[in-house]
């Protein structure tokens, strides 16, 4: 199985994922007569507890391999690895003894860690090249940091007139949208976007916008909505004015106006669904009930208005209106997020700190610039095999960051492994992307 350069194990809970990972690690460690072969393996898992457990299991299994019972054929894992390596029990036991001894004396070379820890080591090692102060500190408590950003922003209220006005408008906007009035609570919720991968690129697009410009953007979009619907609403209003002038009610129309007059009212209120059979019927046969001459007199205007409505709904105007309507409520939020991002960068610079999520973004920026990133030169030389556990909780950015290491190992013909279970994905809140695991070949 280790002859394949890239193996994906899609296992379910209780199917022995950890056993399989430990087995592959031991196989690769004992495949060579070199006692330090294990140091060429990088095993990645998602939590510190899982990394510690895997280290313990690897060392425990190696220790068990040195027992006399292993030579007697009573250790199933020992037997499996011996058969696959096609070596004698004595040779495998001697390799296990030497590997365990080397591992105990060079414990730091046992590379079983979380993805965050590994990325941190890379960033720390190349801090100077990445133009980062080498003595940076790590803020592990993301929520605490985000609250600090919000508090710093609120501290400027009263001193920064533009920010004060903006927050007042934000509160009024929440009132209009029937949202929570608690400003700090709302800002903390918004600030969580700062650590989401997909928000970083969006924030870069707005980083040169001043907070006062968001109000101008909102007014421009509101004006565009009015422009898109002005003719539509004017025509419908004209119809209802004519109906009122003629002293007509819905009961004077075909089917008591259901699906016809009521439909026009729905469109006027902003419900932009295509019409049903009733409207299409009156366009052909007339809007009124039999012998209702007053309604018949309105047929030309009613038909013209209905046809315009249908044309408007089928054209780009409807799509533009819906798109802008979805954007409008988020404009204040985007401006506030941009301000919080500015505050976040200021605090990081002043206190010389980074969040865990920053490490992955830093590496991502380097990886995107080169197919052979300099930060991986040493890692690529050291690690011949990459093993990743709980891959379903790996984010898209993290996976792309690891691709150069996988590509290098695969190009050299070395074995690599990914293990996961899509049903056990629990870290979407940390940008975990189970879909990319599901798309991997079996």
Coordinates of N, CA, C and O in Angstrom, one line a residue, residues 186-302:
X186 N -23.2 43.6 19.1 CA -23.2 43.5 17.6 C -21.8 43.6 17.0 O -21.5 42.9 16.0
X187 N -21.0 44.5 17.5 CA -19.6 44.7 17.0 C -18.8 43.5 17.2 O -18.0 43.1 16.3
X188 N -18.9 42.8 18.3 CA -18.2 41.6 18.6 C -18.6 40.5 17.6 O -17.7 39.8 17.0
X189 N -19.9 40.4 17.3 CA -20.4 39.5 16.3 C -19.8 39.8 14.9 O -19.3 38.8 14.2
X190 N -19.7 41.0 14.6 CA -19.2 41.4 13.3 C -17.7 41.1 13.3 O -17.1 40.7 12.2
X191 N -17.0 41.4 14.4 CA -15.5 41.3 14.4 C -15.1 39.8 14.2 O -13.9 39.6 13.8
X192 N -15.9 38.8 14.4 CA -15.5 37.4 14.2 C -15.2 37.2 12.7 O -14.6 36.2 12.4
X193 N -15.7 38.0 11.8 CA -15.4 37.9 10.4 C -13.9 38.1 10.2 O -13.4 37.6 9.1
X194 N -13.2 38.8 11.1 CA -11.8 39.1 10.9 C -10.9 37.9 10.8 O -9.9 37.9 10.2
X195 N -11.4 36.8 11.5 CA -10.5 35.6 11.5 C -11.0 34.5 10.5 O -10.5 33.4 10.6
X196 N -12.0 34.9 9.7 CA -12.5 34.0 8.7 C -11.7 34.1 7.4 O -11.4 35.2 6.9
X197 N -11.3 33.0 6.8 CA -10.4 33.1 5.6 C -11.1 33.8 4.5 O -10.4 34.6 3.8
X198 N -12.3 33.6 4.2 CA -13.0 34.2 3.0 C -13.2 35.7 3.2 O -13.5 36.4 2.2
X199 N -13.0 36.2 4.4 CA -13.3 37.6 4.7 C -12.0 38.4 4.4 O -12.1 39.6 4.1
X200 N -10.8 37.8 4.4 CA -9.6 38.5 4.3 C -9.4 39.2 2.9 O -9.1 40.4 2.9
X201 N -9.7 38.5 1.9 CA -9.6 39.1 0.5 C -10.6 40.2 0.3 O -10.3 41.2 -0.3
X202 N -11.8 40.1 0.9 CA -12.8 41.1 0.8 C -12.4 42.4 1.5 O -12.5 43.5 1.0
X203 N -11.8 42.2 2.7 CA -11.4 43.3 3.5 C -10.3 44.1 2.8 O -10.2 45.3 2.9
X204 N -9.4 43.4 2.0 CA -8.4 44.0 1.3 C -9.0 45.0 0.2 O -8.4 46.0 -0.1
X205 N -10.1 44.6 -0.3 CA -10.7 45.5 -1.3 C -11.2 46.8 -0.8 O -11.3 47.8 -1.5
X206 N -11.5 46.8 0.5 CA -12.1 48.0 1.2 C -11.1 48.7 2.1 O -11.4 49.7 2.7
X207 N -9.8 48.3 2.1 CA -8.9 48.8 3.1 C -8.6 50.3 2.8 O -8.1 51.0 3.7
X208 N -8.8 50.8 1.6 CA -8.5 52.2 1.3 C -9.7 53.1 1.4 O -9.6 54.3 1.2
X209 N -10.8 52.5 1.8 CA -12.0 53.3 2.0 C -12.1 53.9 3.4 O -11.9 53.2 4.3
X210 N -12.4 55.2 3.4 CA -12.6 55.9 4.7 C -14.0 55.5 5.2 O -14.9 55.3 4.4
X211 N -14.1 55.5 6.5 CA -15.4 55.1 7.1 C -16.6 56.0 6.6 O -17.7 55.5 6.5
X212 N -16.3 57.2 6.4 CA -17.4 58.1 5.9 C -17.9 57.8 4.5 O -19.0 58.2 4.1
X213 N -17.1 57.1 3.7 CA -17.4 56.8 2.4 C -18.5 55.7 2.3 O -19.2 55.6 1.2
X214 N -18.7 55.0 3.3 CA -19.7 53.9 3.3 C -21.1 54.5 3.3 O -22.0 54.0 2.7
X215 N -21.3 55.7 3.9 CA -22.6 56.4 3.9 C -22.9 56.8 2.5 O -24.0 56.7 2.0
X216 N -21.9 57.3 1.8 CA -22.1 57.7 0.4 C -22.4 56.6 -0.5 O -23.3 56.7 -1.4
X217 N -21.8 55.4 -0.2 CA -22.1 54.2 -1.0 C -23.5 53.8 -0.8 O -24.2 53.4 -1.7
X218 N -23.9 53.8 0.5 CA -25.3 53.5 0.8 C -26.3 54.4 0.1 O -27.3 53.9 -0.5
X219 N -26.1 55.7 0.1 CA -27.0 56.6 -0.6 C -27.0 56.3 -2.1 O -28.0 56.4 -2.7
X220 N -25.8 56.0 -2.7 CA -25.8 55.7 -4.1 C -26.6 54.5 -4.5 O -27.3 54.5 -5.5
X221 N -26.5 53.5 -3.6 CA -27.3 52.3 -3.9 C -28.8 52.5 -3.7 O -29.6 52.0 -4.4
X222 N -29.1 53.3 -2.7 CA -30.5 53.6 -2.5 C -31.1 54.4 -3.7 O -32.2 54.1 -4.1
X223 N -30.3 55.3 -4.2 CA -30.7 56.0 -5.4 C -30.9 55.1 -6.6 O -31.8 55.3 -7.4
X224 N -30.0 54.1 -6.7 CA -30.1 53.1 -7.8 C -31.4 52.3 -7.7 O -32.0 52.0 -8.7
X225 N -31.7 51.9 -6.4 CA -33.0 51.2 -6.2 C -34.2 52.0 -6.7 O -35.1 51.5 -7.4
X226 N -34.2 53.3 -6.4 CA -35.3 54.2 -6.8 C -35.3 54.2 -8.3 O -36.4 54.2 -8.9
X227 N -34.2 54.4 -8.9 CA -34.1 54.4 -10.4 C -34.6 53.2 -11.0 O -35.4 53.2 -12.0
X228 N -34.3 52.0 -10.5 CA -34.7 50.8 -11.1 C -36.2 50.5 -11.0 O -36.8 49.9 -11.9
X229 N -36.9 51.0 -9.9 CA -38.3 50.8 -9.7 C -39.2 51.9 -10.0 O -40.4 51.8 -10.0
X230 N -38.6 53.1 -10.3 CA -39.4 54.3 -10.4 C -40.5 54.2 -11.5 O -41.7 54.4 -11.3
X231 N -40.1 53.8 -12.7 CA -41.1 53.6 -13.8 C -42.1 52.5 -13.5 O -43.3 52.7 -13.7
X232 N -41.6 51.4 -12.9 CA -42.5 50.3 -12.6 C -43.6 50.7 -11.6 O -44.8 50.5 -11.8
X233 N -43.1 51.3 -10.5 CA -44.1 51.7 -9.5 C -45.0 52.8 -9.9 O -46.2 52.9 -9.6
X234 N -44.5 53.7 -10.8 CA -45.3 54.8 -11.3 C -46.5 54.3 -12.1 O -47.6 54.8 -12.1
X235 N -46.2 53.3 -12.9 CA -47.2 52.7 -13.8 C -48.3 52.0 -13.0 O -49.5 52.1 -13.2
X236 N -47.8 51.3 -11.9 CA -48.8 50.6 -11.1 C -49.6 51.6 -10.3 O -50.9 51.4 -10.2
X237 N -49.0 52.6 -9.8 CA -49.7 53.6 -9.0 C -50.7 54.3 -9.9 O -51.9 54.6 -9.5
X238 N -50.4 54.5 -11.2 CA -51.3 55.1 -12.1 C -52.5 54.3 -12.3 O -53.7 54.8 -12.5
X239 N -52.4 52.9 -12.4 CA -53.5 52.0 -12.5 C -54.4 52.1 -11.3 O -55.7 52.2 -11.5
X240 N -53.9 52.1 -10.1 CA -54.7 52.2 -8.9 C -55.4 53.5 -8.8 O -56.5 53.6 -8.2
X241 N -54.7 54.6 -9.2 CA -55.4 55.9 -9.2 C -56.6 55.9 -10.1 O -57.7 56.5 -9.8
X242 N -56.5 55.3 -11.3 CA -57.6 55.2 -12.3 C -58.7 54.4 -11.7 O -59.9 54.7 -11.9
X243 N -58.3 53.3 -11.1 CA -59.4 52.4 -10.5 C -60.2 53.2 -9.4 O -61.4 53.1 -9.4
X244 N -59.4 53.9 -8.6 CA -60.1 54.7 -7.6 C -61.0 55.8 -8.2 O -62.1 56.0 -7.7
X245 N -60.5 56.5 -9.2 CA -61.3 57.5 -9.9 C -62.6 57.0 -10.5 O -63.6 57.7 -10.5
X246 N -62.5 55.7 -10.9 CA -63.6 55.1 -11.5 C -64.6 54.4 -10.5 O -65.5 53.7 -10.9
X247 N -64.3 54.6 -9.2 CA -65.1 54.0 -8.1 C -65.2 52.5 -8.2 O -66.3 51.9 -8.0
X248 N -64.1 51.9 -8.7 CA -64.1 50.4 -8.8 C -63.4 49.8 -7.6 O -62.6 50.4 -6.9
X249 N -63.9 48.5 -7.3 CA -63.2 47.7 -6.2 C -62.7 46.4 -6.8 O -63.1 46.1 -8.0
X250 N -62.0 45.6 -6.0 CA -61.5 44.4 -6.5 C -62.6 43.4 -7.0 O -62.5 42.6 -7.9
X251 N -63.8 43.6 -6.4 CA -65.0 42.7 -6.7 C -65.5 42.9 -8.1 O -66.2 42.1 -8.7
X252 N -65.1 44.1 -8.7 CA -65.5 44.4 -10.1 C -64.7 43.7 -11.1 O -65.0 43.7 -12.3
X253 N -63.6 43.1 -10.7 CA -62.7 42.5 -11.6 C -62.8 40.9 -11.7 O -63.5 40.3 -10.8
X254 N -62.3 40.4 -12.7 CA -62.3 38.9 -12.9 C -61.8 38.2 -11.7 O -60.8 38.5 -11.1
X255 N -62.6 37.2 -11.2 CA -62.2 36.4 -10.0 C -61.9 37.3 -8.8 O -61.1 37.0 -8.0
X256 N -62.7 38.4 -8.7 CA -62.6 39.3 -7.6 C -61.2 39.9 -7.5 O -60.8 40.2 -6.4
X257 N -60.5 40.0 -8.6 CA -59.2 40.6 -8.6 C -58.1 39.7 -8.1 O -56.9 40.1 -8.1
X258 N -58.4 38.4 -7.8 CA -57.4 37.5 -7.3 C -56.4 37.2 -8.4 O -56.8 36.7 -9.4
X259 N -55.1 37.4 -8.1 CA -54.1 37.0 -9.1 C -54.0 38.1 -10.2 O -53.1 37.9 -11.1
X260 N -54.8 39.1 -10.1 CA -54.6 40.2 -11.1 C -54.4 41.5 -10.4 O -53.2 42.0 -10.3
X261 N -55.4 42.1 -9.8 CA -55.3 43.3 -9.1 C -54.4 43.1 -7.8 O -53.5 43.8 -7.5
X262 N -54.7 41.9 -7.1 CA -53.9 41.6 -6.0 C -52.4 41.3 -6.3 O -51.5 41.7 -5.6
X263 N -52.2 40.8 -7.5 CA -50.8 40.6 -8.0 C -50.1 41.9 -8.2 O -48.9 42.0 -7.8
X264 N -50.7 42.9 -8.8 CA -50.1 44.2 -9.0 C -49.8 44.8 -7.6 O -48.7 45.5 -7.5
X265 N -50.6 44.6 -6.6 CA -50.4 45.2 -5.3 C -49.1 44.5 -4.7 O -48.3 45.2 -4.1
X266 N -49.0 43.2 -4.9 CA -47.8 42.5 -4.4 C -46.5 43.0 -5.0 O -45.5 43.2 -4.4
X267 N -46.6 43.3 -6.3 CA -45.4 43.8 -7.0 C -45.1 45.2 -6.5 O -43.9 45.5 -6.3
X268 N -46.1 46.0 -6.3 CA -45.9 47.3 -5.8 C -45.2 47.3 -4.4 O -44.5 48.2 -4.0
X269 N -45.5 46.3 -3.6 CA -45.0 46.2 -2.2 C -43.6 45.6 -2.2 O -42.9 45.5 -1.2
X270 N -43.1 45.1 -3.4 CA -41.7 44.6 -3.5 C -41.6 43.1 -3.6 O -40.5 42.6 -3.5
X271 N -42.7 42.4 -3.9 CA -42.7 41.0 -4.1 C -42.7 40.7 -5.6 O -43.7 40.9 -6.3
X272 N -41.5 40.3 -6.1 CA -41.3 40.3 -7.5 C -41.4 38.9 -8.1 O -40.4 38.4 -8.7
X273 N -42.5 38.2 -7.9 CA -42.7 36.9 -8.5 C -43.4 37.1 -9.8 O -44.1 38.0 -10.0
X274 N -43.1 36.1 -10.7 CA -43.8 36.1 -12.0 C -45.3 35.8 -11.8 O -45.7 35.1 -10.8
X275 N -46.1 36.3 -12.7 CA -47.6 36.1 -12.5 C -48.1 34.7 -12.7 O -47.4 33.9 -13.4
X276 N -49.3 34.4 -12.2 CA -49.9 33.1 -12.4 C -50.9 33.1 -13.6 O -50.9 34.1 -14.4
X277 N -51.7 32.1 -13.7 CA -52.6 31.9 -14.8 C -53.6 33.0 -14.9 O -54.0 33.4 -16.1
X278 N -54.1 33.5 -13.8 CA -55.2 34.5 -13.9 C -54.8 35.8 -14.6 O -55.6 36.3 -15.4
X279 N -53.6 36.2 -14.4 CA -53.2 37.5 -15.0 C -53.0 37.2 -16.5 O -53.4 38.1 -17.4
X280 N -52.5 36.1 -16.9 CA -52.3 35.8 -18.3 C -53.7 35.7 -19.0 O -53.8 36.0 -20.2
X281 N -54.7 35.2 -18.3 CA -56.0 35.0 -18.8 C -56.7 36.4 -19.1 O -57.3 36.6 -20.1
X282 N -56.5 37.3 -18.1 CA -57.2 38.6 -18.3 C -56.5 39.4 -19.4 O -57.1 40.3 -20.0
X283 N -55.2 39.2 -19.6 CA -54.5 39.9 -20.7 C -55.1 39.5 -22.0 O -55.1 40.3 -23.0
X284 N -55.7 38.3 -22.1 CA -56.2 37.8 -23.4 C -57.7 38.1 -23.5 O -58.2 38.5 -24.5
X285 N -58.5 38.0 -22.3 CA -59.9 38.1 -22.4 C -60.5 39.3 -21.7 O -61.7 39.5 -21.7
X286 N -59.7 40.1 -21.1 CA -60.2 41.3 -20.4 C -60.2 41.2 -18.9 O -60.3 40.1 -18.4
X287 N -60.1 42.3 -18.2 CA -59.9 42.3 -16.7 C -61.2 42.2 -15.9 O -61.2 41.9 -14.8
X288 N -62.3 42.7 -16.5 CA -63.5 42.8 -15.8 C -64.4 41.6 -15.9 O -64.2 40.6 -16.6
X289 N -65.4 41.6 -15.0 CA -66.4 40.6 -15.0 C -67.3 40.9 -16.3 O -67.3 42.0 -16.8
X290 N -68.1 39.9 -16.7 CA -69.0 40.2 -17.8 C -69.9 41.4 -17.7 O -70.4 41.7 -16.6
X291 N -70.0 42.2 -18.7 CA -70.8 43.4 -18.8 C -70.3 44.5 -17.8 O -71.0 45.4 -17.5
X292 N -69.1 44.4 -17.4 CA -68.5 45.5 -16.5 C -67.7 46.4 -17.4 O -66.5 46.3 -17.6
X293 N -68.5 47.4 -18.0 CA -68.0 48.3 -19.0 C -66.9 49.3 -18.4 O -66.0 49.7 -19.1
X294 N -67.0 49.6 -17.1 CA -66.1 50.5 -16.6 C -64.7 49.9 -16.5 O -63.7 50.6 -16.8
X295 N -64.6 48.6 -16.2 CA -63.4 47.9 -16.2 C -62.8 47.8 -17.6 O -61.6 47.9 -17.9
X296 N -63.8 47.5 -18.6 CA -63.4 47.3 -20.0 C -62.7 48.5 -20.5 O -61.7 48.5 -21.3
X297 N -63.1 49.7 -20.0 CA -62.5 50.9 -20.4 C -61.0 51.1 -20.0 O -60.2 51.8 -20.6
X298 N -60.7 50.3 -18.9 CA -59.3 50.4 -18.4 C -58.4 49.3 -18.9 O -57.2 49.3 -18.6
X299 N -59.0 48.4 -19.7 CA -58.2 47.3 -20.2 C -56.9 47.7 -20.9 O -55.8 47.1 -20.7
X300 N -56.9 48.7 -21.8 CA -55.6 49.1 -22.5 C -54.5 49.5 -21.5 O -53.4 49.0 -21.6
X301 N -54.9 50.3 -20.5 CA -53.9 50.7 -19.5 C -53.4 49.6 -18.6 O -52.3 49.4 -18.3
X302 N -54.4 48.7 -18.2 CA -54.1 47.6 -17.4 C -53.2 46.6 -18.1 O -52.2 46.1 -17.6

